[in-house]
Amino acid sequence: MKKFVRRFSKVFGALAIVISIFLIYVQATYKQQFEVPVTGIKASKDSAVIARGEYIVMGPGHCWNCHAPDGETSLQTGTKLGLIGGHELKLPFGELYTPNLTPDTLTGIGGFSDEMLARAIRYSVKHDNAALIPFMSYNTMSDSDIRSVISYLRTIKPVRNKVKENSLNIVGKMVLRFIIKPVYPETTPKTHLEPDTSAAYGQYLATSVGNCVGCHTNRDKNTGDFIGAKFAGGYQTNAKGGTFTTPNLTPDEKTGAIVKWKPTDFTHRFRAGAIYSETPMPWKAYQRFSDNDLKALYYFFNSLEPVQNKTVTFQTARAE
Ligand code: HEC
Ligand code: HEC
């Protein structure tokens, strides 16, 4: 027995040393540096370019949904809206705090080059060459729309707001060390796309700007990978008191959420805003979609292959 205990403690001791070395290694190396292609995108002072950027940031791109300290609530409660960062995102492996996007030189993007901003949007690489934890999905946004977005960010009022550093636990550090990498666009992004009401432009809005695809497609909870047909709904998020499941946006006669809607119904639905107060869908931002963009989205969803997928939008948690 004594022998066994001795042997056991030897093995255990060796294992503890190996694990400690591994943890020290993760701790020392989790901040990886990455190089990605140069986008060459430069900000402009042209007022039309800036106006386009404001439209994307405040509307379809819903940047302030994450980069304002309390997300959508700042608008709902009448607090002055600002892209000053500090919105907390709680993950199983730590807390993230979104960066300050105002042009303050010490705490915001004032000191970042155009290239640093453009590649954060295109390749998910941070100003300090680290990979961003991928919350953003604008990799296929056109060059000219990225230019508009960064041109607009340069014009907003600088606000000094030092945001807390992300705080990751050891699992988070392992994720950062071994899994998180720059994201390369799946399709070659366009240099420029002229807005119109076509389904093709609607597809661009739904995938490269508004990220409808990210929520209205079922995904693996752990990896975030798409596991359902695109836009067929089924992705679940928990809220107070229940679970939201995203509706099916494909034109399936039986299970499509919008299949019976006319283009004007679709527009009215977006103008009305959120019905469920807890919904994760950024309705406040999307309320600012132009009529033409809403038409393009409508035609795009109706041009999709119908996929049968019945979903229940909100289910209250069973009291147990
Ligand atoms: C769903 C939430 C979300 C939305 C929407 C979002 N962001 Fe972010 N953004 C983040 C998070 C989280 C980080 C930091 C991730 C990290 O620290 O790894 C970030 C980082 C950034 C950075 C990197 C800053 C740096 O330090 O290099 C830029 C630039 C940026 N976002 C711009 C934008 C713009 C522009 C939009 C809108 C077109 C936008 N974001 C929309 C969550 C979001
Ligand atoms: C962050 C997740 C998220 C994003 C992004 C998102 N949605 Fe949703 N959407 C939901 C959820 C959850 C619901 C169900 C609850 C609700 O109606 O608010 C929903 C509901 C809907 C509905 C049904 C409304 C009704 O009254 O039946 C439509 C239409 C819709 N979304 C379209 C879109 C479009 C178009 C986009 C992109 C511009 C988009 N969604 C982006 C999560 C999202």
mmCIF file of C-alpha atoms and ligand atoms in Angstrom:
data_model
loop_
_atom_site.group_PDB
_atom_site.id
_atom_site.type_symbol
_atom_site.label_atom_id
_atom_site.label_comp_id
_atom_site.label_asym_id
_atom_site.label_seq_id
_atom_site.Cartn_x
_atom_site.Cartn_y
_atom_site.Cartn_z
ATOM 1 C CA MET A 1 0.000 0.000 0.000
ATOM 2 C CA LYS A 2 2.782 2.387 0.969
ATOM 3 C CA LYS A 3 4.501 1.559 -2.294
ATOM 4 C CA PHE A 4 1.349 2.337 -4.177
ATOM 5 C CA VAL A 5 0.940 5.675 -2.403
ATOM 6 C CA ARG A 6 4.542 6.536 -3.162
ATOM 7 C CA ARG A 7 4.184 5.594 -6.799
ATOM 8 C CA PHE A 8 0.895 7.419 -7.062
ATOM 9 C CA SER A 9 2.315 10.595 -5.607
ATOM 10 C CA LYS A 10 5.278 10.376 -7.987
ATOM 11 C CA VAL A 11 3.005 10.094 -11.008
ATOM 12 C CA PHE A 12 0.737 12.746 -9.661
ATOM 13 C CA GLY A 13 3.670 15.019 -8.916
ATOM 14 C CA ALA A 14 5.039 14.582 -12.441
ATOM 15 C CA LEU A 15 1.613 15.292 -13.905
ATOM 16 C CA ALA A 16 1.261 18.417 -11.772
ATOM 17 C CA ILE A 17 4.605 19.657 -13.054
ATOM 18 C CA VAL A 18 3.633 19.025 -16.698
ATOM 19 C CA ILE A 19 0.318 20.823 -16.199
ATOM 20 C CA SER A 20 2.008 23.763 -14.460
ATOM 21 C CA ILE A 21 4.535 24.095 -17.288
ATOM 22 C CA PHE A 22 1.698 23.996 -19.812
ATOM 23 C CA LEU A 23 -0.254 26.690 -17.915
ATOM 24 C CA ILE A 24 2.844 28.889 -17.642
ATOM 25 C CA TYR A 25 3.373 28.400 -21.378
ATOM 26 C CA VAL A 26 -0.249 29.411 -22.127
ATOM 27 C CA GLN A 27 0.012 32.397 -19.794
ATOM 28 C CA ALA A 28 3.225 33.553 -21.477
ATOM 29 C CA THR A 29 2.139 33.048 -25.087
ATOM 30 C CA TYR A 30 -1.621 33.595 -25.292
ATOM 31 C CA LYS A 31 -1.215 37.072 -26.770
ATOM 32 C CA GLN A 32 -0.306 35.963 -30.279
ATOM 33 C CA GLN A 33 0.645 38.404 -33.013
ATOM 34 C CA PHE A 34 -0.702 38.062 -36.529
ATOM 35 C CA GLU A 35 0.043 39.495 -39.936
ATOM 36 C CA VAL A 36 -2.711 39.888 -42.515
ATOM 37 C CA PRO A 37 -2.743 41.357 -46.042
ATOM 38 C CA VAL A 38 -2.791 45.158 -46.289
ATOM 39 C CA THR A 39 -6.252 46.472 -47.200
ATOM 40 C CA GLY A 40 -5.011 49.835 -48.441
ATOM 41 C CA ILE A 41 -8.323 51.389 -47.369
ATOM 42 C CA LYS A 42 -8.009 55.085 -46.454
ATOM 43 C CA ALA A 43 -10.455 57.371 -44.667
ATOM 44 C CA SER A 44 -11.905 60.297 -46.618
ATOM 45 C CA LYS A 45 -13.213 63.747 -45.668
ATOM 46 C CA ASP A 46 -15.878 63.711 -48.387
ATOM 47 C CA SER A 47 -19.255 64.481 -46.792
ATOM 48 C CA ALA A 48 -21.138 61.881 -48.863
ATOM 49 C CA VAL A 49 -18.677 59.186 -47.769
ATOM 50 C CA ILE A 50 -19.036 60.257 -44.118
ATOM 51 C CA ALA A 51 -22.845 60.271 -44.365
ATOM 52 C CA ARG A 52 -22.804 56.739 -45.768
ATOM 53 C CA GLY A 53 -20.572 55.703 -42.846
ATOM 54 C CA GLU A 54 -22.936 57.228 -40.306
ATOM 55 C CA TYR A 55 -25.834 55.351 -41.868
ATOM 56 C CA ILE A 56 -24.001 52.013 -41.603
ATOM 57 C CA VAL A 57 -22.660 52.579 -38.070
ATOM 58 C CA MET A 58 -25.957 53.784 -36.612
ATOM 59 C CA GLY A 59 -28.274 51.621 -38.725
ATOM 60 C CA PRO A 60 -27.601 48.385 -40.634
ATOM 61 C CA GLY A 61 -24.139 47.773 -39.106
ATOM 62 C CA HIS A 62 -25.497 48.372 -35.556
ATOM 63 C CA CYS A 63 -21.999 49.133 -34.194
ATOM 64 C CA TRP A 64 -23.338 50.986 -31.171
ATOM 65 C CA ASN A 65 -25.301 47.930 -30.194
ATOM 66 C CA CYS A 66 -21.998 46.646 -28.790
ATOM 67 C CA HIS A 67 -19.771 49.724 -28.661
ATOM 68 C CA ALA A 68 -22.103 51.918 -26.568
ATOM 69 C CA PRO A 69 -21.692 51.088 -22.866
ATOM 70 C CA ASP A 70 -25.131 49.616 -22.383
ATOM 71 C CA GLY A 71 -25.946 48.670 -25.948
ATOM 72 C CA GLU A 72 -29.445 49.394 -27.147
ATOM 73 C CA THR A 73 -30.723 50.514 -23.762
ATOM 74 C CA SER A 74 -28.872 53.824 -24.019
ATOM 75 C CA LEU A 75 -31.271 54.843 -26.754
ATOM 76 C CA GLN A 76 -34.327 53.343 -25.120
ATOM 77 C CA THR A 77 -33.714 55.157 -21.823
ATOM 78 C CA GLY A 78 -32.839 58.419 -23.517
ATOM 79 C CA THR A 79 -29.205 58.419 -22.350
ATOM 80 C CA LYS A 80 -26.966 60.189 -24.793
ATOM 81 C CA LEU A 81 -25.644 57.677 -27.243
ATOM 82 C CA GLY A 82 -21.914 57.349 -27.668
ATOM 83 C CA LEU A 83 -19.577 54.801 -29.149
ATOM 84 C CA ILE A 84 -17.406 55.113 -26.041
ATOM 85 C CA GLY A 85 -17.041 51.369 -25.484
ATOM 86 C CA GLY A 86 -17.065 49.483 -22.211
ATOM 87 C CA HIS A 87 -20.089 47.335 -23.015
ATOM 88 C CA GLU A 88 -19.527 44.111 -21.115
ATOM 89 C CA LEU A 89 -19.928 40.791 -22.905
ATOM 90 C CA LYS A 90 -19.986 37.872 -20.496
ATOM 91 C CA LEU A 91 -18.622 34.630 -21.887
ATOM 92 C CA PRO A 92 -18.044 31.283 -20.187
ATOM 93 C CA PHE A 93 -14.315 31.977 -20.384
ATOM 94 C CA GLY A 94 -14.154 35.581 -19.265
ATOM 95 C CA GLU A 95 -15.455 39.092 -19.676
ATOM 96 C CA LEU A 96 -14.859 41.230 -22.727
ATOM 97 C CA TYR A 97 -15.190 44.996 -22.787
ATOM 98 C CA THR A 98 -15.768 46.586 -26.165
ATOM 99 C CA PRO A 99 -13.259 49.229 -27.222
ATOM 100 C CA ASN A 100 -13.924 52.977 -27.335
ATOM 101 C CA LEU A 101 -14.481 53.880 -31.002
ATOM 102 C CA THR A 102 -14.391 57.668 -30.555
ATOM 103 C CA PRO A 103 -11.257 59.428 -31.851
ATOM 104 C CA ASP A 104 -9.780 60.132 -28.401
ATOM 105 C CA THR A 105 -6.004 59.698 -28.719
ATOM 106 C CA LEU A 106 -5.429 58.069 -25.326
ATOM 107 C CA THR A 107 -8.424 55.799 -24.855
ATOM 108 C CA GLY A 108 -10.047 55.577 -28.295
ATOM 109 C CA ILE A 109 -9.079 55.099 -31.916
ATOM 110 C CA GLY A 110 -7.465 58.565 -32.288
ATOM 111 C CA GLY A 111 -3.999 57.059 -32.457
ATOM 112 C CA PHE A 112 -4.867 54.172 -34.775
ATOM 113 C CA SER A 113 -4.067 54.313 -38.485
ATOM 114 C CA ASP A 114 -6.754 53.825 -41.144
ATOM 115 C CA GLU A 115 -5.178 50.453 -41.879
ATOM 116 C CA MET A 116 -5.522 49.332 -38.234
ATOM 117 C CA LEU A 117 -9.235 50.146 -38.319
ATOM 118 C CA ALA A 118 -9.830 48.653 -41.759
ATOM 119 C CA ARG A 119 -8.133 45.359 -40.960
ATOM 120 C CA ALA A 120 -10.065 45.039 -37.671
ATOM 121 C CA ILE A 121 -13.222 45.068 -39.791
ATOM 122 C CA ARG A 122 -11.891 42.967 -42.717
ATOM 123 C CA TYR A 123 -9.636 40.473 -40.898
ATOM 124 C CA SER A 124 -10.558 40.679 -37.229
ATOM 125 C CA VAL A 125 -7.097 41.805 -36.177
ATOM 126 C CA LYS A 126 -6.707 44.348 -33.377
ATOM 127 C CA HIS A 127 -4.568 47.494 -33.539
ATOM 128 C CA ASP A 128 -1.846 45.678 -31.552
ATOM 129 C CA ASN A 129 -1.779 42.726 -34.029
ATOM 130 C CA ALA A 130 -3.670 40.370 -31.707
ATOM 131 C CA ALA A 131 -6.643 38.446 -33.127
ATOM 132 C CA LEU A 132 -10.011 39.843 -32.062
ATOM 133 C CA ILE A 133 -12.422 37.464 -30.407
ATOM 134 C CA PRO A 134 -14.793 37.252 -33.361
ATOM 135 C CA PHE A 135 -17.932 39.144 -32.434
ATOM 136 C CA MET A 136 -17.966 41.129 -35.632
ATOM 137 C CA SER A 137 -18.990 39.783 -39.013
ATOM 138 C CA TYR A 138 -18.136 42.418 -41.551
ATOM 139 C CA ASN A 139 -15.291 40.590 -43.300
ATOM 140 C CA THR A 140 -17.001 40.775 -46.676
ATOM 141 C CA MET A 141 -18.108 44.402 -46.348
ATOM 142 C CA SER A 142 -17.053 46.262 -49.522
ATOM 143 C CA ASP A 143 -13.895 48.356 -49.488
ATOM 144 C CA SER A 144 -15.912 51.512 -50.037
ATOM 145 C CA ASP A 145 -18.284 50.754 -47.139
ATOM 146 C CA ILE A 146 -15.354 50.057 -44.790
ATOM 147 C CA ARG A 147 -13.881 53.355 -45.953
ATOM 148 C CA SER A 148 -17.180 55.099 -45.154
ATOM 149 C CA VAL A 149 -17.337 53.544 -41.691
ATOM 150 C CA ILE A 150 -13.823 54.567 -40.692
ATOM 151 C CA SER A 151 -14.281 58.029 -42.251
ATOM 152 C CA TYR A 152 -17.357 58.539 -40.074
ATOM 153 C CA LEU A 153 -15.609 57.289 -36.910
ATOM 154 C CA ARG A 154 -12.941 59.960 -37.497
ATOM 155 C CA THR A 155 -15.607 62.689 -37.343
ATOM 156 C CA ILE A 156 -17.385 61.858 -34.083
ATOM 157 C CA LYS A 157 -16.650 63.742 -30.882
ATOM 158 C CA PRO A 158 -13.659 62.278 -29.008
ATOM 159 C CA VAL A 159 -14.613 61.050 -25.536
ATOM 160 C CA ARG A 160 -11.994 60.061 -22.984
ATOM 161 C CA ASN A 161 -13.187 56.769 -21.588
ATOM 162 C CA LYS A 162 -10.702 54.199 -20.451
ATOM 163 C CA VAL A 163 -12.249 50.793 -20.947
ATOM 164 C CA LYS A 164 -11.383 47.881 -18.676
ATOM 165 C CA GLU A 165 -9.013 45.265 -20.065
ATOM 166 C CA ASN A 166 -10.590 41.982 -21.133
ATOM 167 C CA SER A 167 -10.403 39.517 -18.302
ATOM 168 C CA LEU A 168 -9.962 35.939 -19.455
ATOM 169 C CA ASN A 169 -9.710 32.874 -17.267
ATOM 170 C CA ILE A 170 -7.252 30.103 -18.111
ATOM 171 C CA VAL A 171 -9.707 28.453 -20.515
ATOM 172 C CA GLY A 172 -10.120 31.828 -22.238
ATOM 173 C CA LYS A 173 -6.371 32.171 -22.535
ATOM 174 C CA MET A 174 -6.152 28.684 -24.048
ATOM 175 C CA VAL A 175 -8.909 29.597 -26.502
ATOM 176 C CA LEU A 176 -6.984 32.727 -27.459
ATOM 177 C CA ARG A 177 -3.712 30.797 -27.710
ATOM 178 C CA PHE A 178 -4.938 27.874 -29.783
ATOM 179 C CA ILE A 179 -8.225 28.749 -31.458
ATOM 180 C CA ILE A 180 -8.740 32.456 -32.104
ATOM 181 C CA LYS A 181 -7.132 33.566 -35.347
ATOM 182 C CA PRO A 182 -7.719 36.332 -37.865
ATOM 183 C CA VAL A 183 -10.826 35.700 -39.956
ATOM 184 C CA TYR A 184 -10.375 35.665 -43.721
ATOM 185 C CA PRO A 185 -13.369 36.577 -45.906
ATOM 186 C CA GLU A 186 -15.023 33.479 -47.408
ATOM 187 C CA THR A 187 -15.662 35.262 -50.690
ATOM 188 C CA THR A 188 -13.631 38.050 -52.253
ATOM 189 C CA PRO A 189 -15.058 41.326 -50.965
ATOM 190 C CA LYS A 190 -16.228 43.794 -53.598
ATOM 191 C CA THR A 191 -14.438 47.087 -54.067
ATOM 192 C CA HIS A 192 -17.751 48.909 -54.291
ATOM 193 C CA LEU A 193 -21.418 47.979 -54.366
ATOM 194 C CA GLU A 194 -23.996 50.478 -55.502
ATOM 195 C CA PRO A 195 -27.084 50.296 -53.260
ATOM 196 C CA ASP A 196 -30.266 49.277 -55.109
ATOM 197 C CA THR A 197 -33.379 47.225 -54.314
ATOM 198 C CA SER A 198 -32.125 43.991 -55.900
ATOM 199 C CA ALA A 199 -32.022 40.642 -54.108
ATOM 200 C CA ALA A 200 -28.254 40.620 -54.704
ATOM 201 C CA TYR A 201 -27.870 43.823 -52.742
ATOM 202 C CA GLY A 202 -30.221 42.427 -50.094
ATOM 203 C CA GLN A 203 -27.918 39.450 -49.735
ATOM 204 C CA TYR A 204 -25.007 41.816 -49.167
ATOM 205 C CA LEU A 205 -26.944 43.651 -46.440
ATOM 206 C CA ALA A 206 -28.054 40.414 -44.787
ATOM 207 C CA THR A 207 -24.614 38.819 -44.705
ATOM 208 C CA SER A 208 -21.899 41.480 -44.901
ATOM 209 C CA VAL A 209 -23.441 44.470 -43.113
ATOM 210 C CA GLY A 210 -26.482 43.618 -40.970
ATOM 211 C CA ASN A 211 -25.421 40.094 -39.957
ATOM 212 C CA CYS A 212 -28.976 38.729 -40.189
ATOM 213 C CA VAL A 213 -27.301 35.447 -41.166
ATOM 214 C CA GLY A 214 -25.463 35.226 -37.820
ATOM 215 C CA CYS A 215 -28.671 34.928 -35.812
ATOM 216 C CA HIS A 216 -31.193 33.617 -38.314
ATOM 217 C CA THR A 217 -29.157 30.457 -38.980
ATOM 218 C CA ASN A 218 -28.803 27.643 -36.499
ATOM 219 C CA ARG A 219 -25.299 27.437 -35.044
ATOM 220 C CA ASP A 220 -23.266 25.195 -32.851
ATOM 221 C CA LYS A 221 -23.312 26.718 -29.369
ATOM 222 C CA ASN A 222 -19.656 25.936 -28.706
ATOM 223 C CA THR A 223 -17.934 26.667 -31.995
ATOM 224 C CA GLY A 224 -20.374 29.172 -33.516
ATOM 225 C CA ASP A 225 -20.269 27.185 -36.785
ATOM 226 C CA PHE A 226 -23.399 27.206 -38.939
ATOM 227 C CA ILE A 227 -25.228 23.896 -38.598
ATOM 228 C CA GLY A 228 -28.566 24.795 -40.194
ATOM 229 C CA ALA A 229 -29.608 26.071 -43.612
ATOM 230 C CA LYS A 230 -28.771 29.756 -43.932
ATOM 231 C CA PHE A 231 -31.622 32.073 -42.894
ATOM 232 C CA ALA A 232 -33.851 29.137 -41.900
ATOM 233 C CA GLY A 233 -33.769 30.217 -38.228
ATOM 234 C CA GLY A 234 -33.517 27.994 -35.181
ATOM 235 C CA TYR A 235 -30.679 29.670 -33.300
ATOM 236 C CA GLN A 236 -31.516 29.995 -29.607
ATOM 237 C CA THR A 237 -30.558 32.557 -27.009
ATOM 238 C CA ASN A 238 -31.613 32.675 -23.399
ATOM 239 C CA ALA A 239 -33.220 35.742 -21.908
ATOM 240 C CA LYS A 240 -34.789 36.410 -18.515
ATOM 241 C CA GLY A 241 -37.744 34.093 -18.169
ATOM 242 C CA GLY A 242 -37.347 32.199 -21.418
ATOM 243 C CA THR A 243 -35.648 31.290 -24.647
ATOM 244 C CA PHE A 244 -35.736 33.057 -27.997
ATOM 245 C CA THR A 245 -35.509 31.040 -31.189
ATOM 246 C CA THR A 246 -34.882 32.941 -34.389
ATOM 247 C CA PRO A 247 -37.673 32.712 -36.974
ATOM 248 C CA ASN A 248 -37.213 31.114 -40.393
ATOM 249 C CA LEU A 249 -36.778 33.863 -43.002
ATOM 250 C CA THR A 250 -36.856 31.541 -46.038
ATOM 251 C CA PRO A 251 -40.113 31.560 -48.065
ATOM 252 C CA ASP A 252 -41.401 28.185 -46.900
ATOM 253 C CA GLU A 253 -45.202 28.204 -47.196
ATOM 254 C CA LYS A 254 -45.762 26.473 -43.848
ATOM 255 C CA THR A 255 -42.950 27.632 -41.587
ATOM 256 C CA GLY A 256 -41.543 30.839 -43.112
ATOM 257 C CA ALA A 257 -42.094 33.822 -40.780
ATOM 258 C CA ILE A 258 -42.431 36.386 -43.526
ATOM 259 C CA VAL A 259 -43.737 34.289 -46.414
ATOM 260 C CA LYS A 260 -47.200 35.867 -46.244
ATOM 261 C CA TRP A 261 -45.902 39.412 -45.861
ATOM 262 C CA LYS A 262 -46.015 42.009 -48.625
ATOM 263 C CA PRO A 263 -43.030 44.342 -49.084
ATOM 264 C CA THR A 264 -44.907 47.056 -47.175
ATOM 265 C CA ASP A 265 -45.616 44.687 -44.250
ATOM 266 C CA PHE A 266 -41.899 44.030 -44.018
ATOM 267 C CA THR A 267 -41.124 47.766 -43.966
ATOM 268 C CA HIS A 268 -43.826 48.449 -41.361
ATOM 269 C CA ARG A 269 -42.497 45.647 -39.178
ATOM 270 C CA PHE A 270 -39.051 47.260 -39.157
ATOM 271 C CA ARG A 271 -40.410 50.739 -38.484
ATOM 272 C CA ALA A 272 -42.372 49.391 -35.482
ATOM 273 C CA GLY A 273 -39.261 48.054 -33.711
ATOM 274 C CA ALA A 274 -39.030 45.455 -30.965
ATOM 275 C CA ILE A 275 -42.132 43.683 -29.707
ATOM 276 C CA TYR A 276 -40.327 41.594 -27.095
ATOM 277 C CA SER A 277 -38.400 43.855 -24.729
ATOM 278 C CA GLU A 278 -35.711 41.214 -24.140
ATOM 279 C CA THR A 279 -35.090 40.330 -27.773
ATOM 280 C CA PRO A 280 -31.445 40.106 -28.839
ATOM 281 C CA MET A 281 -32.292 41.454 -32.310
ATOM 282 C CA PRO A 282 -31.010 45.050 -32.582
ATOM 283 C CA TRP A 283 -34.341 46.488 -33.727
ATOM 284 C CA LYS A 284 -33.421 50.057 -32.694
ATOM 285 C CA ALA A 285 -30.536 50.130 -35.130
ATOM 286 C CA TYR A 286 -32.482 48.345 -37.865
ATOM 287 C CA GLN A 287 -35.315 50.865 -37.542
ATOM 288 C CA ARG A 288 -32.925 53.155 -39.415
ATOM 289 C CA PHE A 289 -32.736 50.947 -42.501
ATOM 290 C CA SER A 290 -33.778 52.973 -45.561
ATOM 291 C CA ASP A 291 -36.960 51.938 -47.399
ATOM 292 C CA ASN A 292 -34.887 50.795 -50.371
ATOM 293 C CA ASP A 293 -32.610 48.641 -48.232
ATOM 294 C CA LEU A 294 -35.632 46.997 -46.621
ATOM 295 C CA LYS A 295 -37.012 46.240 -50.087
ATOM 296 C CA ALA A 296 -33.704 44.650 -51.091
ATOM 297 C CA LEU A 297 -33.747 42.491 -47.943
ATOM 298 C CA TYR A 298 -37.346 41.474 -48.590
ATOM 299 C CA TYR A 299 -36.598 40.442 -52.193
ATOM 300 C CA PHE A 300 -33.503 38.583 -51.078
ATOM 301 C CA PHE A 301 -35.289 36.492 -48.426
ATOM 302 C CA ASN A 302 -38.036 35.692 -50.910
ATOM 303 C CA SER A 303 -35.488 34.600 -53.517
ATOM 304 C CA LEU A 304 -34.076 31.920 -51.197
ATOM 305 C CA GLU A 305 -34.755 28.221 -51.528
ATOM 306 C CA PRO A 306 -37.662 27.492 -49.128
ATOM 307 C CA VAL A 307 -36.515 25.453 -46.140
ATOM 308 C CA GLN A 308 -39.025 23.834 -43.826
ATOM 309 C CA ASN A 309 -38.110 24.614 -40.234
ATOM 310 C CA LYS A 310 -40.750 25.308 -37.659
ATOM 311 C CA THR A 311 -39.628 27.566 -34.828
ATOM 312 C CA VAL A 312 -41.288 28.971 -31.728
ATOM 313 C CA THR A 313 -40.109 32.537 -31.218
ATOM 314 C CA PHE A 314 -40.340 32.707 -27.432
ATOM 315 C CA GLN A 315 -40.809 29.955 -24.937
ATOM 316 C CA THR A 316 -41.121 30.772 -21.287
ATOM 317 C CA ALA A 317 -38.862 28.750 -19.017
ATOM 318 C CA ARG A 318 -40.713 25.967 -17.261
ATOM 319 C CA ALA A 319 -40.948 26.581 -13.523
ATOM 320 C CA GLU A 320 -39.294 23.584 -11.913
HETATM 321 C C1 HEC B 1 -21.800 42.015 -31.525
HETATM 322 C C2 HEC B 1 -20.959 43.032 -30.912
HETATM 323 C C3 HEC B 1 -20.197 43.988 -31.804
HETATM 324 C C4 HEC B 1 -20.662 44.738 -32.854
HETATM 325 C C5 HEC B 1 -22.063 44.763 -33.433
HETATM 326 C C6 HEC B 1 -19.555 45.540 -33.313
HETATM 327 N N1 HEC B 1 -18.443 45.283 -32.546
HETATM 328 FE FE1 HEC B 1 -16.570 46.070 -32.826
HETATM 329 N N2 HEC B 1 -15.857 44.880 -31.342
HETATM 330 C C7 HEC B 1 -16.606 44.050 -30.548
HETATM 331 C C8 HEC B 1 -15.743 43.404 -29.573
HETATM 332 C C9 HEC B 1 -16.197 42.434 -28.494
HETATM 333 C C10 HEC B 1 -14.440 43.862 -29.813
HETATM 334 C C11 HEC B 1 -13.178 43.488 -29.046
HETATM 335 C C12 HEC B 1 -12.872 42.014 -29.166
HETATM 336 C C13 HEC B 1 -11.615 41.617 -28.435
HETATM 337 O O1 HEC B 1 -11.169 42.367 -27.545
HETATM 338 O O2 HEC B 1 -11.032 40.566 -28.755
HETATM 339 C C14 HEC B 1 -14.544 44.798 -30.943
HETATM 340 C C15 HEC B 1 -13.459 45.458 -31.512
HETATM 341 C C16 HEC B 1 -13.552 46.419 -32.506
HETATM 342 C C17 HEC B 1 -12.408 47.127 -33.094
HETATM 343 C C18 HEC B 1 -10.943 46.907 -32.745
HETATM 344 C C19 HEC B 1 -10.346 48.032 -31.954
HETATM 345 C C20 HEC B 1 -8.880 47.801 -31.687
HETATM 346 O O3 HEC B 1 -8.487 47.884 -30.521
HETATM 347 O O4 HEC B 1 -8.118 47.530 -32.612
HETATM 348 C C21 HEC B 1 -12.923 47.990 -34.032
HETATM 349 C C22 HEC B 1 -12.144 48.961 -34.924
HETATM 350 C C23 HEC B 1 -14.362 47.809 -34.050
HETATM 351 N N3 HEC B 1 -14.702 46.843 -33.115
HETATM 352 C C24 HEC B 1 -15.227 48.499 -34.876
HETATM 353 C C25 HEC B 1 -16.585 48.185 -35.031
HETATM 354 C C26 HEC B 1 -17.435 48.769 -36.043
HETATM 355 C C27 HEC B 1 -17.003 49.844 -37.025
HETATM 356 C C28 HEC B 1 -18.667 48.175 -35.913
HETATM 357 C C29 HEC B 1 -19.881 48.367 -36.770
HETATM 358 C C30 HEC B 1 -19.697 48.314 -38.236
HETATM 359 C C31 HEC B 1 -18.572 47.233 -34.807
HETATM 360 N N4 HEC B 1 -17.305 47.268 -34.295
HETATM 361 C C32 HEC B 1 -19.621 46.433 -34.361
HETATM 362 C C33 HEC B 1 -17.964 43.836 -30.638
HETATM 363 C C34 HEC B 1 -18.796 44.354 -31.611
HETATM 364 C C1 HEC B 2 -28.619 39.225 -32.518
HETATM 365 C C2 HEC B 2 -29.527 38.320 -33.195
HETATM 366 C C3 HEC B 2 -30.326 38.801 -34.389
HETATM 367 C C4 HEC B 2 -29.897 39.504 -35.474
HETATM 368 C C5 HEC B 2 -28.509 40.046 -35.766
HETATM 369 C C6 HEC B 2 -31.045 39.621 -36.353
HETATM 370 N N1 HEC B 2 -32.136 39.023 -35.790
HETATM 371 FE FE1 HEC B 2 -34.024 39.005 -36.572
HETATM 372 N N2 HEC B 2 -34.708 38.133 -34.878
HETATM 373 C C7 HEC B 2 -33.937 37.674 -33.831
HETATM 374 C C8 HEC B 2 -34.799 37.090 -32.816
HETATM 375 C C9 HEC B 2 -34.336 36.456 -31.519
HETATM 376 C C10 HEC B 2 -36.131 37.209 -33.277
HETATM 377 C C11 HEC B 2 -37.410 36.795 -32.565
HETATM 378 C C12 HEC B 2 -37.784 37.825 -31.517
HETATM 379 C C13 HEC B 2 -38.223 39.139 -32.107
HETATM 380 O O1 HEC B 2 -39.178 39.176 -32.899
HETATM 381 O O2 HEC B 2 -37.616 40.174 -31.755
HETATM 382 C C14 HEC B 2 -36.034 37.878 -34.583
HETATM 383 C C15 HEC B 2 -37.132 38.186 -35.375
HETATM 384 C C16 HEC B 2 -37.065 38.627 -36.687
HETATM 385 C C17 HEC B 2 -38.202 38.795 -37.573
HETATM 386 C C18 HEC B 2 -39.632 38.408 -37.271
HETATM 387 C C19 HEC B 2 -40.411 39.520 -36.700
HETATM 388 C C20 HEC B 2 -41.870 39.172 -36.484
HETATM 389 O O3 HEC B 2 -42.559 40.045 -35.989
HETATM 390 O O4 HEC B 2 -42.292 38.057 -36.767
HETATM 391 C C21 HEC B 2 -37.717 39.288 -38.758
HETATM 392 C C22 HEC B 2 -38.514 39.628 -39.999
HETATM 393 C C23 HEC B 2 -36.282 39.422 -38.607
HETATM 394 N N3 HEC B 2 -35.917 39.015 -37.337
HETATM 395 C C24 HEC B 2 -35.435 39.871 -39.612
HETATM 396 C C25 HEC B 2 -34.079 40.154 -39.403
HETATM 397 C C26 HEC B 2 -33.240 40.814 -40.376
HETATM 398 C C27 HEC B 2 -33.692 41.286 -41.740
HETATM 399 C C28 HEC B 2 -32.001 40.934 -39.806
HETATM 400 C C29 HEC B 2 -30.767 41.614 -40.369
HETATM 401 C C30 HEC B 2 -30.933 42.964 -40.874
HETATM 402 C C31 HEC B 2 -32.063 40.321 -38.485
HETATM 403 N N4 HEC B 2 -33.340 39.859 -38.275
HETATM 404 C C32 HEC B 2 -30.997 40.251 -37.590
HETATM 405 C C33 HEC B 2 -32.564 37.778 -33.725
HETATM 406 C C34 HEC B 2 -31.745 38.496 -34.590
#
